[in-house]
XYZ file of C-alpha atoms in Angstrom:
654
model
C 40.613 -11.171 39.407
C 37.484 -13.302 39.199
C 34.665 -13.341 36.660
C 32.494 -11.530 39.195
C 34.978 -8.655 39.637
C 36.526 -8.409 36.169
C 34.244 -5.554 35.133
C 34.384 -3.717 38.465
C 36.429 -0.933 36.884
C 33.615 -0.071 34.477
C 31.165 0.164 37.341
C 33.589 2.365 39.306
C 33.866 4.740 36.335
C 30.096 5.107 36.210
C 29.939 5.896 39.924
C 32.628 8.559 39.513
C 30.682 10.182 36.673
C 27.578 10.525 38.864
C 29.008 13.399 40.878
C 26.980 16.513 41.643
C 30.172 18.549 41.906
C 31.696 17.311 38.629
C 29.097 15.423 36.559
C 30.545 13.701 33.517
C 28.713 12.028 30.675
C 29.568 8.439 29.804
C 28.867 5.712 27.266
C 29.047 2.216 28.726
C 29.779 -0.466 26.142
C 28.168 -3.678 27.281
C 27.832 -6.635 24.910
C 25.260 -9.383 25.119
C 24.820 -10.941 28.564
C 27.306 -8.575 30.188
C 25.046 -7.411 33.004
C 24.507 -3.915 31.641
C 21.236 -3.364 33.470
C 22.795 -4.716 36.646
C 25.521 -2.063 36.344
C 22.803 0.563 36.116
C 21.077 -0.784 39.213
C 24.367 -0.996 41.147
C 25.238 2.595 40.199
C 21.920 3.838 41.538
C 22.144 1.783 44.711
C 25.711 2.984 45.237
C 24.959 6.702 45.344
C 26.072 8.112 48.681
C 23.682 9.471 51.264
C 24.948 13.042 50.853
C 24.146 13.028 47.129
C 20.634 11.728 47.702
C 20.032 14.190 50.550
C 21.129 17.110 48.378
C 18.853 16.018 45.545
C 15.851 15.744 47.846
C 16.594 19.137 49.426
C 16.483 20.840 46.032
C 13.609 18.694 44.631
C 15.832 17.251 41.929
C 15.622 13.773 40.449
C 17.734 11.227 38.596
C 16.078 10.297 35.299
C 16.429 6.598 34.491
C 15.122 5.648 31.048
C 14.619 1.950 30.348
C 13.611 0.005 27.265
C 10.605 -1.840 28.716
C 8.083 -1.429 31.502
C 9.350 -4.678 33.021
C 12.868 -3.237 33.276
C 11.475 -0.043 34.794
C 9.546 -2.048 37.377
C 12.639 -4.082 38.304
C 14.828 -0.998 38.770
C 12.096 0.714 40.781
C 11.972 -2.325 43.049
C 15.746 -2.360 43.485
C 15.820 1.301 44.565
C 12.861 0.667 46.894
C 10.621 3.026 44.906
C 12.621 6.012 46.193
C 10.976 9.033 44.481
C 14.377 10.635 43.863
C 14.715 8.106 41.006
C 12.370 8.850 38.111
C 12.319 5.478 36.333
C 10.393 5.457 33.032
C 10.326 4.222 29.470
C 11.459 6.668 26.786
C 7.889 7.660 25.857
C 6.951 8.241 29.505
C 10.080 10.341 30.017
C 9.421 12.430 26.901
C 5.873 13.093 28.117
C 7.114 14.089 31.570
C 9.233 16.779 29.900
C 6.395 18.371 27.942
C 3.287 17.621 30.005
C 1.402 20.780 30.935
C 3.043 22.969 28.256
C -0.341 23.400 26.584
C 0.328 26.641 24.718
C 3.671 25.426 23.351
C 2.212 22.082 22.287
C -0.722 23.806 20.613
C 1.613 26.085 18.659
C 3.762 23.161 17.514
C 0.729 21.114 16.461
C -0.786 24.058 14.620
C 2.365 24.492 12.544
C 2.700 20.752 11.911
C -0.945 20.258 10.881
C -0.816 23.253 8.542
C 2.253 21.775 6.852
C 0.660 18.319 6.524
C -2.583 19.751 5.115
C -0.634 21.837 2.596
C 1.296 18.748 1.455
C -1.866 16.691 0.979
C -3.586 19.588 -0.814
C -0.626 19.858 -3.177
C -0.941 16.187 -4.044
C -4.701 16.489 -4.206
C -4.460 19.293 -6.754
C -2.683 16.870 -9.104
C -5.221 14.074 -8.658
C -8.314 13.006 -10.571
C -11.781 12.862 -9.091
C -13.491 9.493 -8.743
C -10.480 7.467 -7.609
C -10.210 5.861 -4.178
C -6.980 7.753 -3.529
C -8.841 11.008 -4.224
C -11.600 10.214 -1.758
C -9.175 9.082 0.922
C -7.128 12.262 0.557
C -10.274 14.326 0.957
C -11.095 12.489 4.195
C -7.542 12.991 5.445
C -7.739 16.704 4.748
C -11.060 16.870 6.569
C -9.739 14.959 9.572
C -6.622 17.107 9.925
C -8.553 20.332 9.335
C -11.059 19.313 11.987
C -8.210 18.709 14.431
C -6.593 22.036 13.535
C -9.829 23.945 14.087
C -10.386 22.342 17.485
C -6.901 22.997 18.855
C -8.032 26.246 20.447
C -10.723 24.386 22.435
C -8.241 22.067 24.159
C -7.534 23.078 27.736
C -4.933 20.362 28.365
C -3.388 17.702 26.148
C -3.408 14.077 27.281
C -1.165 11.127 26.548
C -0.911 7.515 27.717
C 2.507 5.968 26.959
C 1.006 2.473 26.854
C -2.515 3.441 25.860
C -4.612 4.063 22.775
C -4.646 7.886 22.890
C -8.056 8.461 21.338
C -9.855 11.776 21.583
C -9.240 15.246 20.273
C -7.005 16.218 23.202
C -4.763 13.121 22.900
C -1.235 13.190 21.504
C 0.248 10.279 19.552
C 3.499 8.469 20.378
C 5.484 9.989 17.499
C 4.218 13.465 18.366
C 5.405 13.214 21.969
C 8.925 12.184 20.882
C 9.051 14.947 18.252
C 7.802 17.558 20.731
C 10.381 16.646 23.369
C 13.166 16.761 20.766
C 11.926 20.121 19.484
C 11.854 21.768 22.912
C 15.255 20.319 23.870
C 16.682 21.867 20.716
C 14.848 25.180 20.470
C 13.736 26.456 23.883
C 16.164 28.157 26.261
C 13.499 28.201 28.965
C 13.033 24.476 28.501
C 16.808 23.967 28.875
C 16.800 25.710 32.216
C 13.858 23.643 33.455
C 15.566 20.369 32.527
C 18.871 21.434 34.097
C 17.116 22.426 37.309
C 15.222 19.140 37.440
C 17.900 16.572 36.497
C 21.631 16.424 37.273
C 21.817 12.970 35.637
C 19.862 11.431 32.737
C 20.632 7.722 32.288
C 19.422 5.812 29.202
C 19.489 2.021 28.890
C 19.537 0.480 25.368
C 20.628 3.890 24.110
C 21.476 2.572 20.643
C 17.746 2.139 19.943
C 16.552 5.471 21.347
C 14.743 7.344 18.578
C 17.211 9.329 16.504
C 15.527 12.787 16.819
C 15.392 12.574 20.605
C 18.908 11.153 20.974
C 20.364 13.856 18.722
C 18.533 16.488 20.764
C 19.896 15.036 24.022
C 23.459 14.943 22.645
C 23.192 18.572 21.510
C 21.725 19.536 24.880
C 24.580 17.768 26.737
C 27.255 19.434 24.589
C 25.765 22.859 25.238
C 25.627 22.338 28.997
C 28.631 20.065 29.533
C 29.777 20.046 33.131
C 26.306 20.891 34.413
C 24.653 17.549 33.645
C 25.717 13.933 33.105
C 24.131 12.054 30.211
C 24.739 8.364 30.863
C 24.275 6.051 27.871
C 24.326 2.286 28.280
C 24.213 -0.099 25.340
C 25.908 -1.845 22.447
C 25.729 -0.510 18.886
C 26.002 -4.085 17.593
C 22.594 -4.718 19.157
C 20.822 -1.816 17.452
C 17.725 -3.360 15.923
C 15.477 -0.429 14.998
C 16.078 1.717 11.951
C 15.202 4.890 13.858
C 18.103 4.428 16.283
C 21.267 6.523 15.877
C 23.639 4.456 13.739
C 26.863 6.229 14.685
C 26.102 6.776 18.364
C 29.473 5.375 19.452
C 31.197 7.975 17.236
C 29.224 10.876 18.723
C 30.490 10.402 22.260
C 34.199 11.117 21.865
C 34.302 13.417 24.912
C 32.353 11.017 27.112
C 33.952 8.578 29.529
C 33.792 5.195 27.793
C 33.971 2.274 30.241
C 33.576 -1.203 28.751
C 32.475 -4.574 30.111
C 34.304 -7.723 29.015
C 32.273 -10.548 30.504
C 29.366 -12.503 29.063
C 27.558 -14.010 32.041
C 24.731 -15.532 29.979
C 26.090 -18.008 27.457
C 28.389 -20.981 27.508
C 31.861 -20.621 26.018
C 31.107 -22.042 22.559
C 28.255 -19.594 22.028
C 30.407 -16.673 23.199
C 33.117 -17.752 20.746
C 30.611 -17.667 17.882
C 29.358 -14.223 18.954
C 32.950 -12.947 18.958
C 33.492 -14.347 15.467
C 30.339 -12.677 14.155
C 31.416 -9.213 15.282
C 35.174 -9.642 14.704
C 34.990 -8.017 11.255
C 32.676 -5.256 12.458
C 33.996 -3.402 15.520
C 36.379 -6.092 16.787
C 35.030 -6.035 20.343
C 35.358 -9.395 22.096
C 33.866 -10.916 25.231
C 34.956 -13.507 27.762
C 32.837 -16.435 28.898
C 32.603 -17.334 32.562
C 34.964 -20.066 33.737
C 32.023 -21.874 35.281
C 30.213 -21.941 31.896
C 32.461 -24.030 29.636
C 31.234 -26.070 26.683
C 27.931 -25.397 25.020
C 26.721 -26.594 21.615
C 26.439 -24.758 18.305
C 25.400 -26.376 15.015
C 24.576 -25.044 11.562
C 22.069 -26.991 9.477
C 22.198 -26.136 5.762
C 19.511 -26.972 3.204
C 18.712 -25.898 -0.386
C 16.171 -23.100 -0.734
C 14.338 -24.987 -3.459
C 12.803 -28.395 -2.874
C 13.235 -28.521 0.919
C 10.230 -29.323 3.069
C 10.897 -26.754 5.775
C 8.634 -28.244 8.429
C 10.283 -31.646 8.035
C 13.784 -30.200 7.960
C 13.254 -28.099 11.075
C 11.727 -31.055 12.918
C 14.729 -33.185 11.969
C 17.034 -30.410 13.177
C 15.410 -30.518 16.615
C 15.759 -34.306 16.678
C 19.448 -34.055 15.779
C 20.068 -31.370 18.403
C 18.449 -33.619 21.011
C 20.841 -36.410 20.007
C 23.964 -34.195 19.903
C 23.330 -32.413 23.181
C 21.737 -35.305 25.044
C 18.949 -32.866 25.902
C 15.503 -34.362 25.153
C 13.890 -30.941 25.625
C 15.017 -30.131 22.088
C 12.072 -32.224 20.906
C 9.604 -30.232 22.988
C 8.457 -27.261 20.880
C 7.539 -25.270 23.987
C 11.090 -25.605 25.358
C 12.718 -24.083 22.245
C 12.748 -20.422 21.249
C 12.627 -20.132 17.472
C 13.871 -16.793 16.126
C 13.421 -15.442 12.617
C 14.989 -12.519 10.830
C 11.596 -11.023 10.040
C 8.323 -11.037 11.874
C 6.509 -11.918 8.649
C 8.198 -15.340 8.679
C 6.741 -15.940 12.125
C 3.427 -14.499 10.926
C 3.319 -17.035 8.101
C 4.017 -19.917 10.475
C 1.440 -18.689 13.005
C -1.232 -17.756 10.475
C -1.670 -13.985 10.510
C 0.154 -12.942 7.315
C -2.851 -11.221 5.715
C -3.093 -8.885 8.677
C 0.637 -8.498 9.157
C 2.173 -7.818 5.766
C 0.301 -4.640 4.696
C 0.886 -2.940 8.055
C 4.581 -3.815 8.198
C 5.530 -1.683 5.200
C 4.644 2.010 5.847
C 7.252 3.715 8.029
C 4.563 5.418 10.131
C 2.923 2.084 10.970
C 5.507 -0.667 11.062
C 7.262 -0.130 14.411
C 4.056 0.403 16.389
C 2.373 -2.535 14.665
C 5.313 -4.857 15.229
C 5.542 -4.136 18.951
C 1.787 -4.013 19.580
C 1.489 -0.287 20.423
C -0.190 0.999 17.229
C -3.386 2.727 18.483
C -5.530 1.785 15.483
C -4.570 -1.876 15.885
C -5.277 -1.760 19.613
C -8.923 -1.031 18.763
C -9.049 -4.668 17.639
C -6.637 -6.248 20.156
C -7.608 -4.374 23.325
C -11.221 -3.436 22.682
C -13.039 -5.677 20.207
C -11.191 -8.963 20.812
C -11.684 -8.952 24.621
C -15.353 -8.040 24.113
C -15.926 -10.858 21.611
C -14.024 -13.318 23.811
C -16.067 -12.394 26.871
C -19.343 -12.759 24.960
C -18.311 -16.145 23.584
C -17.469 -17.285 27.110
C -20.780 -16.021 28.466
C -18.939 -13.688 30.821
C -21.209 -10.644 31.059
C -19.074 -9.088 33.810
C -15.912 -9.156 31.647
C -17.823 -7.798 28.653
C -19.135 -4.871 30.695
C -15.643 -4.201 32.036
C -14.357 -3.855 28.450
C -17.179 -1.475 27.579
C -16.731 0.623 30.717
C -13.026 0.923 29.952
C -13.377 2.120 26.370
C -16.926 2.722 25.132
C -18.477 6.225 25.195
C -21.907 4.567 25.314
C -21.489 3.454 28.918
C -19.739 6.442 30.412
C -21.818 8.412 32.907
C -23.271 10.782 30.328
C -24.039 8.008 27.835
C -25.856 5.848 30.382
C -28.065 8.798 31.418
C -29.080 10.143 28.016
C -28.108 7.851 25.167
C -28.088 9.382 21.650
C -30.864 11.754 20.739
C -32.798 10.864 23.871
C -34.126 7.724 22.190
C -32.392 5.138 24.360
C -29.864 5.015 27.121
C -26.241 4.409 26.280
C -26.522 1.042 27.972
C -29.376 0.044 25.641
C -27.319 1.213 22.657
C -24.324 -0.756 23.890
C -26.405 -3.930 24.212
C -27.710 -3.472 20.665
C -24.201 -2.867 19.374
C -22.789 -5.948 21.079
C -25.645 -8.067 19.713
C -24.972 -6.802 16.184
C -21.274 -7.487 16.593
C -21.813 -11.054 17.777
C -24.166 -11.715 14.844
C -21.058 -11.571 12.638
C -19.684 -14.640 14.429
C -22.797 -16.842 14.221
C -22.371 -20.444 13.081
C -18.583 -20.317 13.560
C -18.253 -17.606 10.917
C -14.933 -15.727 10.793
C -15.754 -12.191 9.609
C -13.201 -9.830 8.144
C -11.750 -7.054 10.258
C -13.467 -4.604 7.887
C -16.883 -6.090 8.726
C -16.122 -5.863 12.430
C -14.963 -2.245 12.077
C -18.132 -1.301 10.207
C -20.372 -2.643 12.995
C -18.282 -0.984 15.728
C -18.546 2.338 13.880
C -22.255 1.970 13.063
C -23.146 1.394 16.719
C -20.412 3.688 18.089
C -19.250 0.933 20.421
C -15.731 2.388 20.619
C -14.039 5.534 19.267
C -12.654 5.001 15.762
C -8.992 6.075 15.364
C -8.310 8.649 12.653
C -6.256 6.178 10.597
C -9.297 3.919 10.213
C -11.918 6.545 9.421
C -11.125 6.703 5.669
C -11.685 2.919 5.519
C -15.291 3.090 6.734
C -18.304 2.654 4.429
C -19.670 5.977 3.198
C -23.020 5.353 4.901
C -21.565 4.746 8.384
C -22.386 7.325 11.086
C -18.713 8.234 11.450
C -18.401 8.745 7.694
C -21.577 10.847 7.729
C -20.031 13.027 10.419
C -17.020 13.441 8.139
C -19.292 14.302 5.223
C -20.788 17.137 7.261
C -17.296 18.455 7.910
C -16.454 18.176 4.198
C -19.525 20.224 3.360
C -18.244 22.964 5.634
C -14.829 22.740 3.977
C -16.088 22.753 0.388
C -14.633 26.211 -0.335
C -11.174 24.729 0.211
C -11.614 22.594 -2.903
C -13.283 25.132 -5.205
C -10.078 26.232 -6.889
C -8.438 22.810 -7.201
C -7.829 21.329 -10.648
C -8.957 17.703 -10.362
C -8.491 16.740 -14.009
C -4.740 16.132 -14.187
C -3.321 12.558 -14.062
C -3.206 10.780 -10.731
C -0.112 11.711 -8.734
C 1.998 9.334 -6.704
C -0.030 8.667 -3.540
C 1.290 10.638 -0.562
C 2.307 8.990 2.694
C -1.133 9.408 4.242
C -2.775 7.694 1.281
C -0.283 4.841 1.471
C -1.218 4.367 5.134
C -4.918 4.248 4.296
C -4.275 1.753 1.510
C -2.297 -0.439 3.900
C -5.183 -0.440 6.369
C -7.721 -1.126 3.629
C -5.773 -4.220 2.607
C -5.142 -5.403 6.178
C -8.809 -5.061 7.129
C -9.670 -7.778 4.625
C -7.921 -10.289 6.934
C -10.154 -12.653 8.935
C -10.751 -11.388 12.460
C -9.311 -14.632 13.895
C -5.871 -13.386 12.876
C -6.131 -10.621 15.491
C -5.830 -13.160 18.331
C -2.846 -14.872 16.684
C -1.146 -11.518 16.159
C -1.739 -10.524 19.782
C -0.325 -13.812 21.101
C 2.788 -13.192 19.017
C 3.463 -9.589 20.092
C 2.837 -10.561 23.729
C 5.428 -13.346 23.329
C 2.921 -16.120 23.976
C 4.021 -18.102 20.918
C 7.115 -20.239 20.285
C 8.297 -17.803 17.608
C 10.140 -14.547 18.082
C 12.380 -12.091 16.237
C 15.432 -10.045 17.054
C 13.126 -7.123 17.984
C 11.010 -9.080 20.415
C 13.740 -10.901 22.344
C 16.271 -8.142 22.963
C 17.501 -8.491 26.540
C 15.982 -11.954 26.929
C 17.683 -15.347 27.154
C 16.665 -18.945 26.542
C 18.375 -22.313 27.174
C 17.703 -23.572 23.617
C 17.526 -21.299 20.570
C 16.875 -22.086 16.926
C 17.613 -19.267 14.457
C 16.000 -19.604 11.018
C 17.538 -17.716 8.079
C 15.605 -18.039 4.845
C 16.289 -15.340 2.258
C 13.950 -17.022 -0.250
C 11.024 -16.387 2.109
C 12.088 -12.867 3.086
C 9.519 -10.255 2.066
C 11.487 -7.104 2.801
C 14.611 -7.727 0.790
C 16.408 -4.600 1.949
C 16.220 -5.536 5.627
C 18.863 -8.256 5.589
C 20.352 -10.992 3.450
C 22.197 -13.946 4.922
C 23.336 -15.038 1.476
C 25.048 -11.667 1.025
C 26.708 -11.926 4.443
C 27.950 -15.442 3.626
C 29.332 -14.551 0.161
C 26.658 -16.353 -1.845
C 25.592 -13.041 -3.368
C 27.330 -9.740 -3.919
C 26.043 -6.361 -2.851
C 23.789 -4.813 -5.471
C 25.231 -1.800 -7.349
C 22.928 0.500 -5.353
C 24.009 -1.087 -2.049
C 27.660 -0.891 -3.049
C 27.248 2.807 -3.863
C 25.731 3.412 -0.425
C 28.587 1.482 1.164
C 31.136 3.617 -0.716
C 29.389 6.684 0.698
C 29.716 5.332 4.240
C 26.073 4.362 4.608
C 24.859 1.192 6.269
C 24.885 -1.928 4.119
C 22.855 -5.126 4.021
C 25.894 -6.969 5.394
C 26.063 -4.720 8.467
C 22.346 -5.098 9.184
C 22.451 -8.866 8.754
C 25.497 -9.209 10.988
C 23.744 -7.261 13.753
C 20.573 -9.333 13.489
C 22.558 -12.562 13.563
C 24.508 -11.368 16.608
C 21.356 -10.424 18.520
C 19.578 -13.707 17.806
C 22.540 -16.006 18.466
C 23.437 -14.336 21.749
C 20.014 -15.128 23.226
C 21.151 -18.756 23.685
C 22.413 -19.929 27.070
C 23.168 -23.628 26.530
C 22.721 -24.655 22.892
C 22.107 -23.011 19.538
C 20.957 -24.323 16.156
C 21.288 -22.153 13.048
C 19.000 -23.314 10.230
C 20.077 -21.749 6.927
C 18.278 -22.162 3.606
C 20.332 -21.144 0.572
C 20.637 -21.514 -3.165
C 24.315 -22.409 -2.549
C 24.689 -24.286 0.781
C 28.252 -25.358 -0.097
C 29.345 -21.708 -0.390
C 27.982 -20.926 3.065
C 29.718 -23.989 4.485
C 33.063 -22.821 3.070
C 32.518 -19.309 4.454
C 31.726 -20.560 7.958
C 34.726 -22.867 8.104
C 37.299 -20.627 6.377
C 36.351 -17.665 8.572
C 36.610 -19.873 11.668
C 33.026 -19.328 12.690
C 32.390 -23.070 12.754
C 34.409 -26.301 12.840
C 33.818 -28.800 10.042
C 31.875 -31.194 12.263
C 29.591 -28.352 13.384
C 28.096 -27.834 9.899
C 25.434 -30.358 8.874
C 24.396 -30.531 5.216
C 20.923 -31.770 4.325
C 20.817 -34.681 1.879
C 18.834 -33.903 -1.253
C 16.894 -37.174 -0.958
C 15.843 -36.411 2.634
C 17.875 -39.354 3.922
C 19.339 -37.148 6.630
C 15.990 -35.769 7.793
C 14.326 -39.158 7.906
C 17.261 -40.742 9.736
C 17.329 -37.924 12.265
C 13.621 -38.217 12.901
C 13.949 -41.993 13.410
C 16.690 -41.389 15.972
C-alpha cells in the first residue's frame, strides 16, 4: 500500500453509497490536508454511464454544495460543466430550493415580520421618549411595517447569493437559509419536490453548514432514508463558525463513516504536532507522506507585559530564517501570519474603529467578517470603487459603478430625473461632485459623512440597517418620517414614561453601526483588502482549506477583545476555566479549551514546510512545561524571550 492508495477504501465506500438502487448516506472524516475535496471530485467523475443516463432521462440532478465559489468553479471544471451536477455554495443551493415559491415565502415573511414588530413594540412600550434608542426603535418599526405592508405588491422575490440584495423584493442571506430549513421541516409537498429532484445531496465542509439548515437536512434524510443519500464531508475539529452543528459526528450513527488517514499537505513534523493537538480531543491521527519527511516547528514565548511585539515578531522571523536555512522567512510577503481573532489583524492593519463595533452583534459579525454583509458592501462595492475611479480620473470606471448600482442612471432615471427638474445623469454628476468634496485637500471623512452625502443625493440605495443612522433632515429620513406619520395611531396607546428597557437586538445593531460609521473612510479599503485576502494577515476563518509554505501563528490573550472566543492560556494550563465555563463543561456544553484547540489545529495545519508559534503569556514558563510534558514540543523547539531583549537583538543581527 502506498501513500497514494492508502485511502482508496474510503473513496470506494463513497462510490458504493452513490447508488440509485440503494442510496446510503455517509459522513466522510477527512482531517487537514487529506484530499477531502479531491475525494468528492473523484466520486463524481467515477459515476457510471448508466447512472448518469438515468438521471438525465428523469431530469434529476446531483446537488454538490461547496464552501466557496472557487471550490464550486473547480468542481464544475472537473465534471466538464455537465448539467447533471448542480454545483453551488450553500446559499445558492438554499435559494434554488425556494426560488419561485412566492406565496409561501410571502406567508413566512408576513409571520416573521409581525413577530419582530411585536417584539420591538413590547420593548418600545417600556422606553422613554427623547432617547436615541427610542428614536431608533421607532425607525425600525416603521421600516419593518413598511416592508410588511408592501409584501402583497411583490410579484416575485429576488436574491443574489453574492450580492447586496437591496430593494423591497430582495431576500437577505439569513432569510434564505431560514426559509429553506423551514420548508424542509414543515412542507410535505416540498419533501416530494426535493426527492424527485435529487437522489444525492453532497455537502463539503459540512461541519460549518448553518445549524438550522443542517438539522433540517438530517431530519429530512431520516424521514426518507433509503430514498436519498445525504453525503457529508468534513472534520468536526475544523469547525470554525459558531452556527455550525457542534455534535454533527454524533448525529450520523446510521450513516456509513469512511475515514481518510493521510495528510498530503504538511511535512512530518507539522503532522506530528497536529496529531498531538487533537490527541486529547477525539484521538484521530493522521499519517504524513513518506516523501515529506522533516519540517520545522518552533514555539517562541514572550511575556505579555513589557514585550515590544513588533520587535519580537521580527526577531522570530529572523530566527526561523536561521533555523530553517530559508531566507524567505525574512520576506513579509512570503509568510502567512494567522491570528486567533480578526480584530488582532485589524489592529495591525489599521481598521479597528470600523471592525470592532460590527464584530459583536450576532446578526452582523459573520457577514462582516467574511465581506458579505450587505450594508457594508454599500461602502466596499459601491462608494469605494466610485471614489477610487474619481481619484484616478477614470470617468469610464466611475460610470460603470453608477450603472451597476445607482437608481439615478437606470433607464427611467436618465429619462426623467426626480420631479422633472433634472435628468438622473445630471443628479448623479451633482452627487458625485458632492461626494468628492469630502475628500478635498487629502481629507479623510468619516463613513457617516460619506453615508449622509450618498443618501442626500440618492446615489445608491441605502440598506435598511443604515437608515436609522441617517441625519433627520436627509431625504431618506424624510421619507421615513412620512411613513411614521401614517403609522402614528400605532403609538397612541403606548406608555413612553417608564424607565428605559434593555435595548433589543435591533437597537444593538443600530448602535453598532452608529459607532462604526465614525471610523475614517480610509479604513474601508484596508478592511476590503483584508477580507479579500490581499494582506499578509489572516485568521482561522479566512484560511480554511488553504495552505502556505511558511506560517506564523500569533496567540496573544492580553490583546484578545472577545474573551469568550478562545484562551490559549487556559488551554496551556496558565489559567483555569471560570466557574461559569466549568458549569457549562459539566453540562456537556462546549468549553473555551475545546474552541481554542480547534482554532490552534486549523491554523497550524495550514503550514506545509515550517511553522512558528508566537505565544504571549503572563506565565511563559508554565506554557513551556505544558508543551514539553504533553509531548507537543521537544525542549530545543521552545524558545524563551530574554527579558532584556538580548535574544531579539541577537536574532535580528543574525
